Tab-separated table of C-alpha atoms and ligand atoms in Angstrom:
chain	number	residue	atom	x	y	z
A	1	MET	CA	-11.464	-17.957	4.629
A	2	GLU	CA	-11.198	-18.123	8.566
A	3	LYS	CA	-12.766	-21.701	8.456
A	4	LYS	CA	-10.443	-22.835	5.584
A	5	ILE	CA	-7.439	-21.750	7.473
A	6	ARG	CA	-8.442	-23.428	10.634
A	7	GLU	CA	-9.179	-26.736	8.909
A	8	GLU	CA	-6.010	-26.617	6.885
A	9	PHE	CA	-3.877	-25.886	9.840
A	10	SER	CA	-5.294	-28.836	11.965
A	11	ARG	CA	-5.088	-31.060	8.861
A	12	ILE	CA	-1.339	-30.240	8.282
A	13	PHE	CA	-0.114	-29.789	11.904
A	14	GLY	CA	-2.663	-31.889	13.840
A	15	THR	CA	-3.378	-29.065	16.202
A	16	GLU	CA	-5.141	-25.695	16.644
A	17	GLY	CA	-3.492	-22.479	15.635
A	18	ILE	CA	-4.145	-18.914	17.003
A	19	LEU	CA	-5.596	-16.593	14.331
A	20	TYR	CA	-4.357	-13.024	13.415
A	21	ALA	CA	-5.087	-10.794	10.386
A	22	SER	CA	-3.958	-7.627	9.007
A	23	SER	CA	-5.426	-5.528	6.296
A	24	GLY	CA	-4.675	-4.234	2.628
A	25	ARG	CA	-5.174	-0.531	2.181
A	26	ILE	CA	-6.465	2.286	0.021
A	27	ASN	CA	-4.929	5.669	-0.263
A	28	LEU	CA	-7.302	8.579	-0.916
A	29	ILE	CA	-4.279	10.940	-1.903
A	30	GLY	CA	-0.481	11.397	-1.359
A	31	GLU	CA	1.399	8.955	-3.673
A	32	HIS	CA	5.072	8.560	-3.703
A	33	THR	CA	5.112	11.146	-0.991
A	34	ASP	CA	6.243	8.752	1.975
A	35	TYR	CA	9.688	8.259	0.928
A	36	ASN	CA	9.902	12.075	0.261
A	37	GLY	CA	8.992	12.808	4.078
A	38	GLY	CA	5.687	14.184	2.978
A	39	PHE	CA	2.014	13.389	3.827
A	40	VAL	CA	-0.214	10.274	2.931
A	41	PHE	CA	-3.737	9.696	3.617
A	42	PRO	CA	-4.627	5.866	3.494
A	43	GLY	CA	-6.942	3.747	5.343
A	44	ALA	CA	-7.128	-0.019	5.984
A	45	VAL	CA	-9.851	-1.976	4.101
A	46	ASP	CA	-12.060	-4.944	4.701
A	47	LYS	CA	-9.719	-7.113	2.661
A	48	CYS	CA	-6.844	-9.010	4.508
A	49	ILE	CA	-4.348	-11.593	5.178
A	50	MET	CA	-5.294	-14.015	7.818
A	51	LEU	CA	-3.036	-16.591	9.331
A	52	ALA	CA	-3.034	-19.340	11.887
A	53	ILE	CA	0.020	-19.783	13.821
A	54	LYS	CA	1.482	-21.879	16.722
A	55	PRO	CA	4.940	-22.222	18.221
A	56	ASN	CA	6.397	-25.644	17.362
A	57	GLY	CA	9.128	-25.940	19.975
A	58	THR	CA	11.824	-26.256	17.196
A	59	ALA	CA	14.075	-23.789	15.652
A	60	LYS	CA	12.142	-24.165	12.217
A	61	VAL	CA	9.307	-22.329	10.595
A	62	ARG	CA	6.939	-24.452	8.628
A	63	VAL	CA	4.766	-22.332	6.305
A	64	HIS	CA	2.047	-23.088	4.164
A	65	SER	CA	0.220	-20.755	1.579
A	66	LEU	CA	-3.240	-21.696	1.234
A	67	ASP	CA	-3.822	-19.688	-2.006
A	68	LEU	CA	-0.744	-21.012	-3.739
A	69	GLY	CA	-1.024	-24.610	-2.363
A	70	GLU	CA	2.585	-24.553	-1.598
A	71	SER	CA	4.702	-25.063	1.656
A	72	GLU	CA	8.115	-23.977	2.639
A	73	GLU	CA	10.414	-24.862	5.758
A	74	PHE	CA	13.270	-22.671	6.796
A	75	GLY	CA	15.490	-21.889	9.736
A	76	LEU	CA	15.803	-18.526	11.496
A	77	ARG	CA	19.348	-17.732	10.657
A	78	GLU	CA	20.141	-15.271	7.739
A	79	GLU	CA	21.738	-18.148	5.715
A	80	ASP	CA	18.522	-20.037	6.085
A	81	ALA	CA	16.661	-17.750	3.642
A	82	PRO	CA	14.053	-19.645	1.426
A	83	LYS	CA	14.084	-19.313	-2.271
A	84	ALA	CA	10.320	-18.727	-2.868
A	85	GLN	CA	9.564	-14.999	-2.854
A	86	TRP	CA	6.301	-15.561	-1.039
A	87	ALA	CA	8.135	-17.388	2.053
A	88	ARG	CA	10.782	-14.416	2.038
A	89	TYR	CA	8.143	-11.951	3.229
A	90	VAL	CA	7.739	-14.393	6.253
A	91	PHE	CA	11.501	-15.008	6.658
A	92	GLY	CA	12.060	-11.286	6.448
A	93	VAL	CA	9.705	-10.476	9.059
A	94	CYS	CA	11.185	-12.996	11.411
A	95	ARG	CA	14.707	-11.661	10.649
A	96	GLU	CA	13.913	-8.020	11.039
A	97	THR	CA	12.072	-8.724	14.459
A	98	MET	CA	15.183	-10.655	15.651
A	99	LYS	CA	17.488	-7.825	14.374
A	100	ARG	CA	15.645	-5.373	16.706
A	101	GLY	CA	16.305	-7.649	19.654
A	102	GLY	CA	12.920	-9.380	19.505
A	103	LEU	CA	12.336	-13.137	20.183
A	104	VAL	CA	11.395	-15.425	17.445
A	105	ASN	CA	11.300	-19.176	17.787
A	106	GLY	CA	10.093	-21.898	15.423
A	107	PHE	CA	6.398	-21.945	14.465
A	108	ASP	CA	3.955	-23.624	12.181
A	109	THR	CA	1.628	-21.499	10.115
A	110	VAL	CA	-1.002	-21.468	7.399
A	111	PHE	CA	-2.081	-18.193	5.752
A	112	ALA	CA	-4.415	-17.159	3.065
A	113	GLY	CA	-5.736	-13.621	1.852
A	114	ASN	CA	-8.286	-11.774	-0.106
A	115	VAL	CA	-6.419	-8.702	-0.967
A	116	PRO	CA	-6.368	-8.774	-4.749
A	117	LEU	CA	-2.667	-9.156	-5.665
A	118	GLY	CA	-0.925	-6.676	-8.012
A	119	ALA	CA	-3.966	-4.273	-7.459
A	120	GLY	CA	-1.932	-1.613	-5.553
A	121	MET	CA	-3.590	-2.503	-2.386
A	122	SER	CA	-0.605	-3.780	-0.504
A	123	SER	CA	-1.251	-7.401	-0.062
A	124	SER	CA	2.412	-7.748	0.714
A	125	ALA	CA	2.204	-5.166	3.688
A	126	ALA	CA	-0.802	-6.955	4.903
A	127	LEU	CA	1.130	-10.290	5.128
A	128	GLU	CA	4.180	-8.528	6.721
A	129	SER	CA	2.052	-6.772	9.199
A	130	ALA	CA	0.022	-9.951	10.126
A	131	PHE	CA	3.072	-11.867	10.901
A	132	ALA	CA	4.855	-8.951	12.614
A	133	TYR	CA	1.765	-8.402	14.863
A	134	ALA	CA	1.595	-12.343	15.616
A	135	LEU	CA	5.206	-12.683	16.368
A	136	ASN	CA	5.000	-9.670	18.734
A	137	ASP	CA	1.996	-11.250	20.483
A	138	LEU	CA	3.219	-14.841	20.476
A	139	PHE	CA	6.964	-14.305	21.485
A	140	ASN	CA	7.227	-10.618	22.859
A	141	ASP	CA	4.416	-9.910	25.186
A	142	ASN	CA	3.543	-7.076	22.807
A	143	LYS	CA	6.535	-5.179	23.724
A	144	ILE	CA	7.467	-4.020	20.329
A	145	ASP	CA	5.655	-0.764	19.540
A	146	LYS	CA	3.403	-0.291	16.665
A	147	PHE	CA	5.413	1.966	14.644
A	148	GLU	CA	8.385	-0.618	14.910
A	149	LEU	CA	5.941	-3.352	13.659
A	150	ALA	CA	5.366	-1.202	10.572
A	151	ARG	CA	9.063	-0.768	10.160
A	152	ILE	CA	9.719	-4.577	10.425
A	153	GLY	CA	7.502	-4.830	7.385
A	154	GLN	CA	9.169	-1.968	5.547
A	155	SER	CA	12.625	-3.435	6.198
A	156	THR	CA	11.466	-6.721	5.182
A	157	GLU	CA	10.707	-5.103	1.632
A	158	HIS	CA	14.057	-3.282	1.529
A	159	ASN	CA	16.333	-6.392	2.764
A	160	TYR	CA	14.491	-9.348	1.587
A	161	CYS	CA	12.220	-8.280	-1.555
A	162	GLY	CA	14.318	-5.507	-3.173
A	163	VAL	CA	11.881	-2.878	-2.868
A	164	ASN	CA	12.944	0.536	-1.376
A	165	CYS	CA	9.264	1.442	-0.291
A	166	GLY	CA	8.228	4.068	2.143
A	167	ILE	CA	6.268	3.506	5.386
A	168	MET	CA	2.760	3.974	4.173
A	169	ASP	CA	1.464	0.509	3.359
A	170	GLN	CA	2.749	-1.033	6.636
A	171	PHE	CA	1.582	1.937	8.575
A	172	ALA	CA	-1.863	1.760	7.229
A	173	SER	CA	-1.945	-1.834	7.738
A	174	VAL	CA	-0.749	-1.828	11.413
A	175	PHE	CA	-2.659	1.364	12.409
A	176	GLY	CA	-5.733	0.979	10.428
A	177	LYS	CA	-9.174	1.900	12.304
A	178	LYS	CA	-12.808	1.248	11.179
A	179	GLY	CA	-14.356	4.151	9.410
A	180	CYS	CA	-11.084	6.459	9.693
A	181	LEU	CA	-8.655	7.407	7.095
A	182	MET	CA	-5.352	8.411	8.479
A	183	ARG	CA	-3.182	11.320	7.711
A	184	LEU	CA	0.507	10.662	8.268
A	185	ASP	CA	3.361	13.025	8.335
A	186	CYS	CA	6.074	10.744	7.067
A	187	ARG	CA	8.861	13.125	8.332
A	188	SER	CA	7.663	13.584	12.121
A	189	MET	CA	5.555	10.301	11.987
A	190	GLU	CA	2.712	12.270	13.636
A	191	TYR	CA	-0.698	10.958	12.493
A	192	GLU	CA	-4.214	11.827	12.885
A	193	TYR	CA	-7.509	9.740	12.280
A	194	PHE	CA	-10.077	11.330	10.085
A	195	PRO	CA	-13.468	9.806	10.263
A	196	PHE	CA	-14.411	9.123	6.615
A	197	ASP	CA	-18.083	8.722	5.585
A	198	PRO	CA	-18.752	10.761	2.544
A	199	LYS	CA	-22.662	11.046	2.583
A	200	GLY	CA	-23.850	10.728	-0.919
A	201	TYR	CA	-20.774	9.268	-2.350
A	202	LYS	CA	-19.168	5.777	-2.727
A	203	LEU	CA	-15.620	4.976	-3.128
A	204	VAL	CA	-14.715	2.173	-5.584
A	205	LEU	CA	-11.778	0.786	-6.939
A	206	LEU	CA	-11.430	-0.305	-10.429
A	207	ASN	CA	-8.718	-2.946	-11.080
A	208	SER	CA	-7.558	-2.914	-14.458
A	209	CYS	CA	-5.935	-6.297	-13.834
A	210	VAL	CA	-2.761	-5.445	-15.685
A	211	LYS	CA	0.615	-5.807	-13.959
A	212	HIS	CA	3.295	-4.303	-16.268
A	213	GLU	CA	6.753	-5.893	-15.930
A	214	LEU	CA	8.847	-3.851	-13.686
A	215	VAL	CA	12.196	-4.345	-15.456
A	216	ASP	CA	14.892	-2.195	-13.783
A	217	SER	CA	12.731	-1.737	-10.661
A	218	PRO	CA	11.182	1.611	-11.775
A	219	TYR	CA	9.876	2.237	-8.110
A	220	ASN	CA	13.417	2.273	-6.742
A	221	LYS	CA	14.461	4.616	-9.741
A	222	ARG	CA	11.657	7.099	-8.869
A	223	ARG	CA	13.087	7.171	-5.408
A	224	GLU	CA	16.496	7.735	-6.578
A	225	SER	CA	15.509	10.737	-8.783
A	226	CYS	CA	13.947	12.389	-5.831
A	227	GLU	CA	16.897	11.900	-3.682
A	228	ARG	CA	18.982	13.400	-6.301
A	229	VAL	CA	16.886	16.476	-6.573
A	230	ALA	CA	16.712	16.652	-2.811
A	231	LYS	CA	20.684	16.649	-2.618
A	232	ALA	CA	20.699	19.254	-5.298
A	233	LEU	CA	18.617	21.415	-3.188
A	234	GLY	CA	20.719	20.970	-0.138
A	235	LYS	CA	17.831	19.161	1.627
A	236	GLU	CA	17.394	15.879	3.295
A	237	THR	CA	14.286	15.077	1.294
A	238	LEU	CA	11.804	16.913	-0.916
A	239	ARG	CA	9.415	17.768	1.880
A	240	GLY	CA	8.855	21.394	2.067
A	241	ALA	CA	10.524	22.194	-1.154
A	242	THR	CA	8.912	24.782	-3.221
A	243	MET	CA	8.410	24.991	-7.008
A	244	GLU	CA	10.611	28.246	-6.975
A	245	GLU	CA	13.418	26.197	-5.455
A	246	LEU	CA	12.875	23.555	-7.830
A	247	TYR	CA	13.069	25.933	-10.729
A	248	SER	CA	16.234	27.655	-9.461
A	249	ILE	CA	18.240	24.444	-9.874
A	250	LYS	CA	16.604	23.501	-13.265
A	251	ASP	CA	20.098	23.657	-15.066
A	252	ARG	CA	21.852	21.307	-12.662
A	253	ILE	CA	19.512	18.425	-12.749
A	254	THR	CA	18.189	16.288	-15.709
A	255	ALA	CA	14.773	17.037	-17.206
A	256	GLU	CA	13.560	13.582	-16.080
A	257	ASP	CA	14.389	14.194	-12.259
A	258	TYR	CA	12.820	17.788	-12.654
A	259	MET	CA	9.565	16.308	-13.723
A	260	ARG	CA	9.629	13.750	-10.871
A	261	ALA	CA	10.265	16.320	-8.351
A	262	GLU	CA	7.542	18.566	-9.732
A	263	TYR	CA	5.003	16.017	-9.131
A	264	VAL	CA	6.097	15.343	-5.631
A	265	ILE	CA	6.040	18.961	-4.617
A	266	GLY	CA	2.683	19.390	-6.009
A	267	GLU	CA	1.428	16.208	-4.254
A	268	GLU	CA	2.375	17.498	-0.996
A	269	ARG	CA	0.125	20.523	-1.261
A	270	ARG	CA	-2.681	18.373	-2.444
A	271	VAL	CA	-2.823	15.875	0.520
A	272	LEU	CA	-3.282	18.991	2.782
A	273	ASP	CA	-5.768	20.592	0.569
A	274	VAL	CA	-7.967	17.341	0.513
A	275	CYS	CA	-7.724	17.088	4.315
A	276	ASP	CA	-9.097	20.641	4.477
A	277	ALA	CA	-11.692	20.158	1.967
A	278	LEU	CA	-12.947	16.887	3.766
A	279	GLN	CA	-13.366	18.685	6.957
A	280	LYS	CA	-15.684	21.100	5.215
A	281	GLY	CA	-17.427	18.237	3.369
A	282	ASP	CA	-16.286	19.676	0.271
A	283	TYR	CA	-15.889	16.783	-2.076
A	284	GLU	CA	-15.787	18.608	-5.269
A	285	THR	CA	-12.406	19.903	-4.256
A	286	VAL	CA	-11.260	16.307	-2.984
A	287	GLY	CA	-12.250	15.026	-6.351
A	288	ALA	CA	-10.520	17.761	-8.348
A	289	ARG	CA	-7.219	16.997	-6.415
A	290	MET	CA	-7.649	13.418	-7.304
A	291	TYR	CA	-7.794	14.018	-11.003
A	292	GLU	CA	-4.734	16.435	-10.557
A	293	THR	CA	-2.832	13.639	-8.754
A	294	HIS	CA	-3.710	11.272	-11.721
A	295	TYR	CA	-2.383	13.797	-14.231
A	296	GLY	CA	0.832	14.057	-12.280
A	297	MET	CA	1.287	10.482	-11.760
A	298	SER	CA	0.748	9.832	-15.493
A	299	LYS	CA	2.548	12.690	-17.102
A	300	LEU	CA	5.242	13.683	-14.605
A	301	TYR	CA	6.102	10.787	-12.534
A	302	GLU	CA	5.278	8.374	-15.410
A	303	VAL	CA	3.889	5.610	-13.145
A	304	SER	CA	0.552	5.065	-14.952
A	305	CYS	CA	-0.249	2.993	-17.944
A	306	GLU	CA	-2.529	3.223	-20.991
A	307	GLU	CA	-5.236	1.081	-19.276
A	308	LEU	CA	-5.293	3.122	-16.037
A	309	ASP	CA	-5.281	6.376	-18.063
A	310	TYR	CA	-8.203	5.036	-20.004
A	311	LEU	CA	-10.241	4.201	-16.836
A	312	ASN	CA	-9.507	7.730	-15.635
A	313	ASP	CA	-10.803	9.236	-18.890
A	314	ILE	CA	-13.949	7.127	-18.687
A	315	ALA	CA	-14.479	8.376	-15.064
A	316	LYS	CA	-14.088	11.976	-16.339
A	317	GLU	CA	-16.493	11.535	-19.041
A	318	CYS	CA	-18.935	9.963	-16.727
A	319	GLY	CA	-18.927	13.056	-14.483
A	320	VAL	CA	-17.302	11.010	-11.560
A	321	THR	CA	-16.319	13.351	-8.860
A	322	GLY	CA	-12.767	11.997	-8.283
A	323	SER	CA	-10.471	9.471	-9.938
A	324	ARG	CA	-7.014	8.566	-10.073
A	325	ILE	CA	-4.446	5.711	-10.141
A	326	MET	CA	-3.768	4.241	-6.613
A	327	GLY	CA	-0.698	2.799	-5.143
A	328	GLY	CA	2.687	2.355	-6.535
A	329	GLY	CA	1.524	2.393	-10.097
A	330	PHE	CA	2.604	0.346	-13.258
A	331	GLY	CA	-0.730	-1.292	-13.268
A	332	GLY	CA	-3.266	-2.117	-10.571
A	333	CYS	CA	-6.263	-0.013	-9.918
A	334	THR	CA	-8.034	3.452	-9.884
A	335	ILE	CA	-9.682	4.790	-6.892
A	336	ASN	CA	-13.001	6.609	-7.775
A	337	LEU	CA	-15.056	9.017	-5.670
A	338	VAL	CA	-18.455	8.453	-7.194
A	339	LYS	CA	-21.843	10.185	-6.404
A	340	ASP	CA	-24.420	7.394	-5.438
A	341	GLU	CA	-26.654	8.241	-8.113
A	342	LEU	CA	-23.975	7.892	-10.709
A	343	TYR	CA	-22.426	4.747	-9.431
A	344	ASP	CA	-24.310	2.171	-11.609
A	345	HIS	CA	-24.043	4.090	-14.704
A	346	PHE	CA	-20.271	4.587	-14.194
A	347	ILE	CA	-19.732	0.933	-13.356
A	348	GLU	CA	-21.663	-0.050	-16.523
A	349	VAL	CA	-19.893	2.284	-18.868
A	350	ALA	CA	-16.438	1.479	-17.584
A	351	LYS	CA	-16.985	-2.086	-17.954
A	352	GLN	CA	-18.260	-1.898	-21.298
A	353	LYS	CA	-15.727	0.612	-22.856
A	354	PHE	CA	-12.779	-1.141	-21.006
A	355	ALA	CA	-13.774	-4.618	-22.267
A	356	ALA	CA	-14.286	-3.256	-25.754
A	357	LYS	CA	-10.889	-2.013	-25.890
A	358	TYR	CA	-8.766	-4.405	-23.869
A	359	GLY	CA	-10.890	-7.595	-24.238
A	360	HIS	CA	-11.644	-8.013	-20.420
A	361	GLU	CA	-13.632	-5.863	-17.805
A	362	PRO	CA	-11.871	-4.139	-14.833
A	363	ARG	CA	-12.717	-5.816	-11.717
A	364	VAL	CA	-15.051	-3.727	-9.355
A	365	ILE	CA	-13.564	-3.636	-5.782
A	366	ASP	CA	-16.003	-1.925	-3.233
A	367	VAL	CA	-14.113	-1.175	-0.069
A	368	VAL	CA	-15.055	-0.505	3.663
A	369	ILE	CA	-12.649	1.371	5.787
A	370	SER	CA	-11.814	-1.240	8.430
A	371	ASP	CA	-9.392	-2.159	11.410
A	372	GLY	CA	-5.653	-2.946	10.751
A	373	ALA	CA	-3.513	-5.647	12.414
A	374	ARG	CA	-5.366	-7.650	15.036
A	375	LYS	CA	-5.763	-11.026	16.939
A	376	LEU	CA	-8.983	-12.809	15.899
B	423	LIG	C1	3.899	1.507	-2.709
B	423	LIG	C2	5.013	1.732	-1.637
B	423	LIG	C3	4.594	2.841	-0.527
B	423	LIG	C4	4.305	4.112	-1.502
B	423	LIG	C5	3.342	3.823	-2.684
B	423	LIG	C6	3.205	5.122	-3.449
B	423	LIG	O1	2.681	1.109	-2.354
B	423	LIG	O2	5.093	0.542	-0.764
B	423	LIG	O3	5.506	3.055	0.255
B	423	LIG	O4	5.590	4.619	-1.811
B	423	LIG	O5	3.901	2.777	-3.332
B	423	LIG	O6	2.510	6.111	-2.849
């Protein structure tokens, strides 16, 4: 990928670019908790978005997506926003950097990636973080701090892509560290690295390769539900809310909002349990919490789908230690914590059963916990 990007950059722009990259992520547990002020437990992975970039001395950005084979050119004023969604990510990062007082001048760039799209592995956060990091290095002497780089990506989603996401994906992409998961408290923004090397286990993702149409932006709707419940509880977010408190306002909120909050409150506890269990090397508890999260995401938060529930069932039948839908939901993959000796059997059964039911195999994605945003 690096070679291709270099070659394409010099073919299109007749010069050499500087290379940067940022990673996709996994999340062991703590889903839909970030925008509720709760905890998340992600790590960056060895799948990234990579770019070559060079200032061009104009006020224009010329960007080429190697994977799509498409180019766009745009200015840096708000009214210059490109139409193509993929280019809006780049434009948004420029604009959000400028809104924070950062400098951005025109540049030429070519980018490509190997983070599977629509798998729930945050390819868009990787793209945002790679550009935020590059613009900070090229034009701002790295004066913008890393949290602000993550926020630039998050605001890009909010203001240019219509997704009211939390901070997890961009945080993981920017802060990722080889061999470590990170527990982030999304209220205080305190974080801690947890070396993650589960001896005797493998972490594997199974991509269902389905992406359900997100009419009515269900992600934003989940967030609104949580905000309504927090308000009814007289709290800023659902962080720290208890099941008893939730129960006490049951007749003042809709049954749907109740279920959503019930999931989030349970999930906050599960992340902390998993951190404790990991420190003790107690993977059985880690796995049990993962199954509970899947149940909550499927039955209470309702962000799973038939295909992912099926993959979860297969994991359970095979005796896999932990399995759950990963990421925002509505398609994408499951993350599975599997004993080494069960791995081959599980993959074979999952492929065979899934293909028999849906006509195609799930894609197996082995991940290595890796560094986040960087200059190459
Ligand atoms: C998406 C969002 C994140 C987070 C997850 C669910 O990936 O971008 O902010 O809310 O969904 O945990």
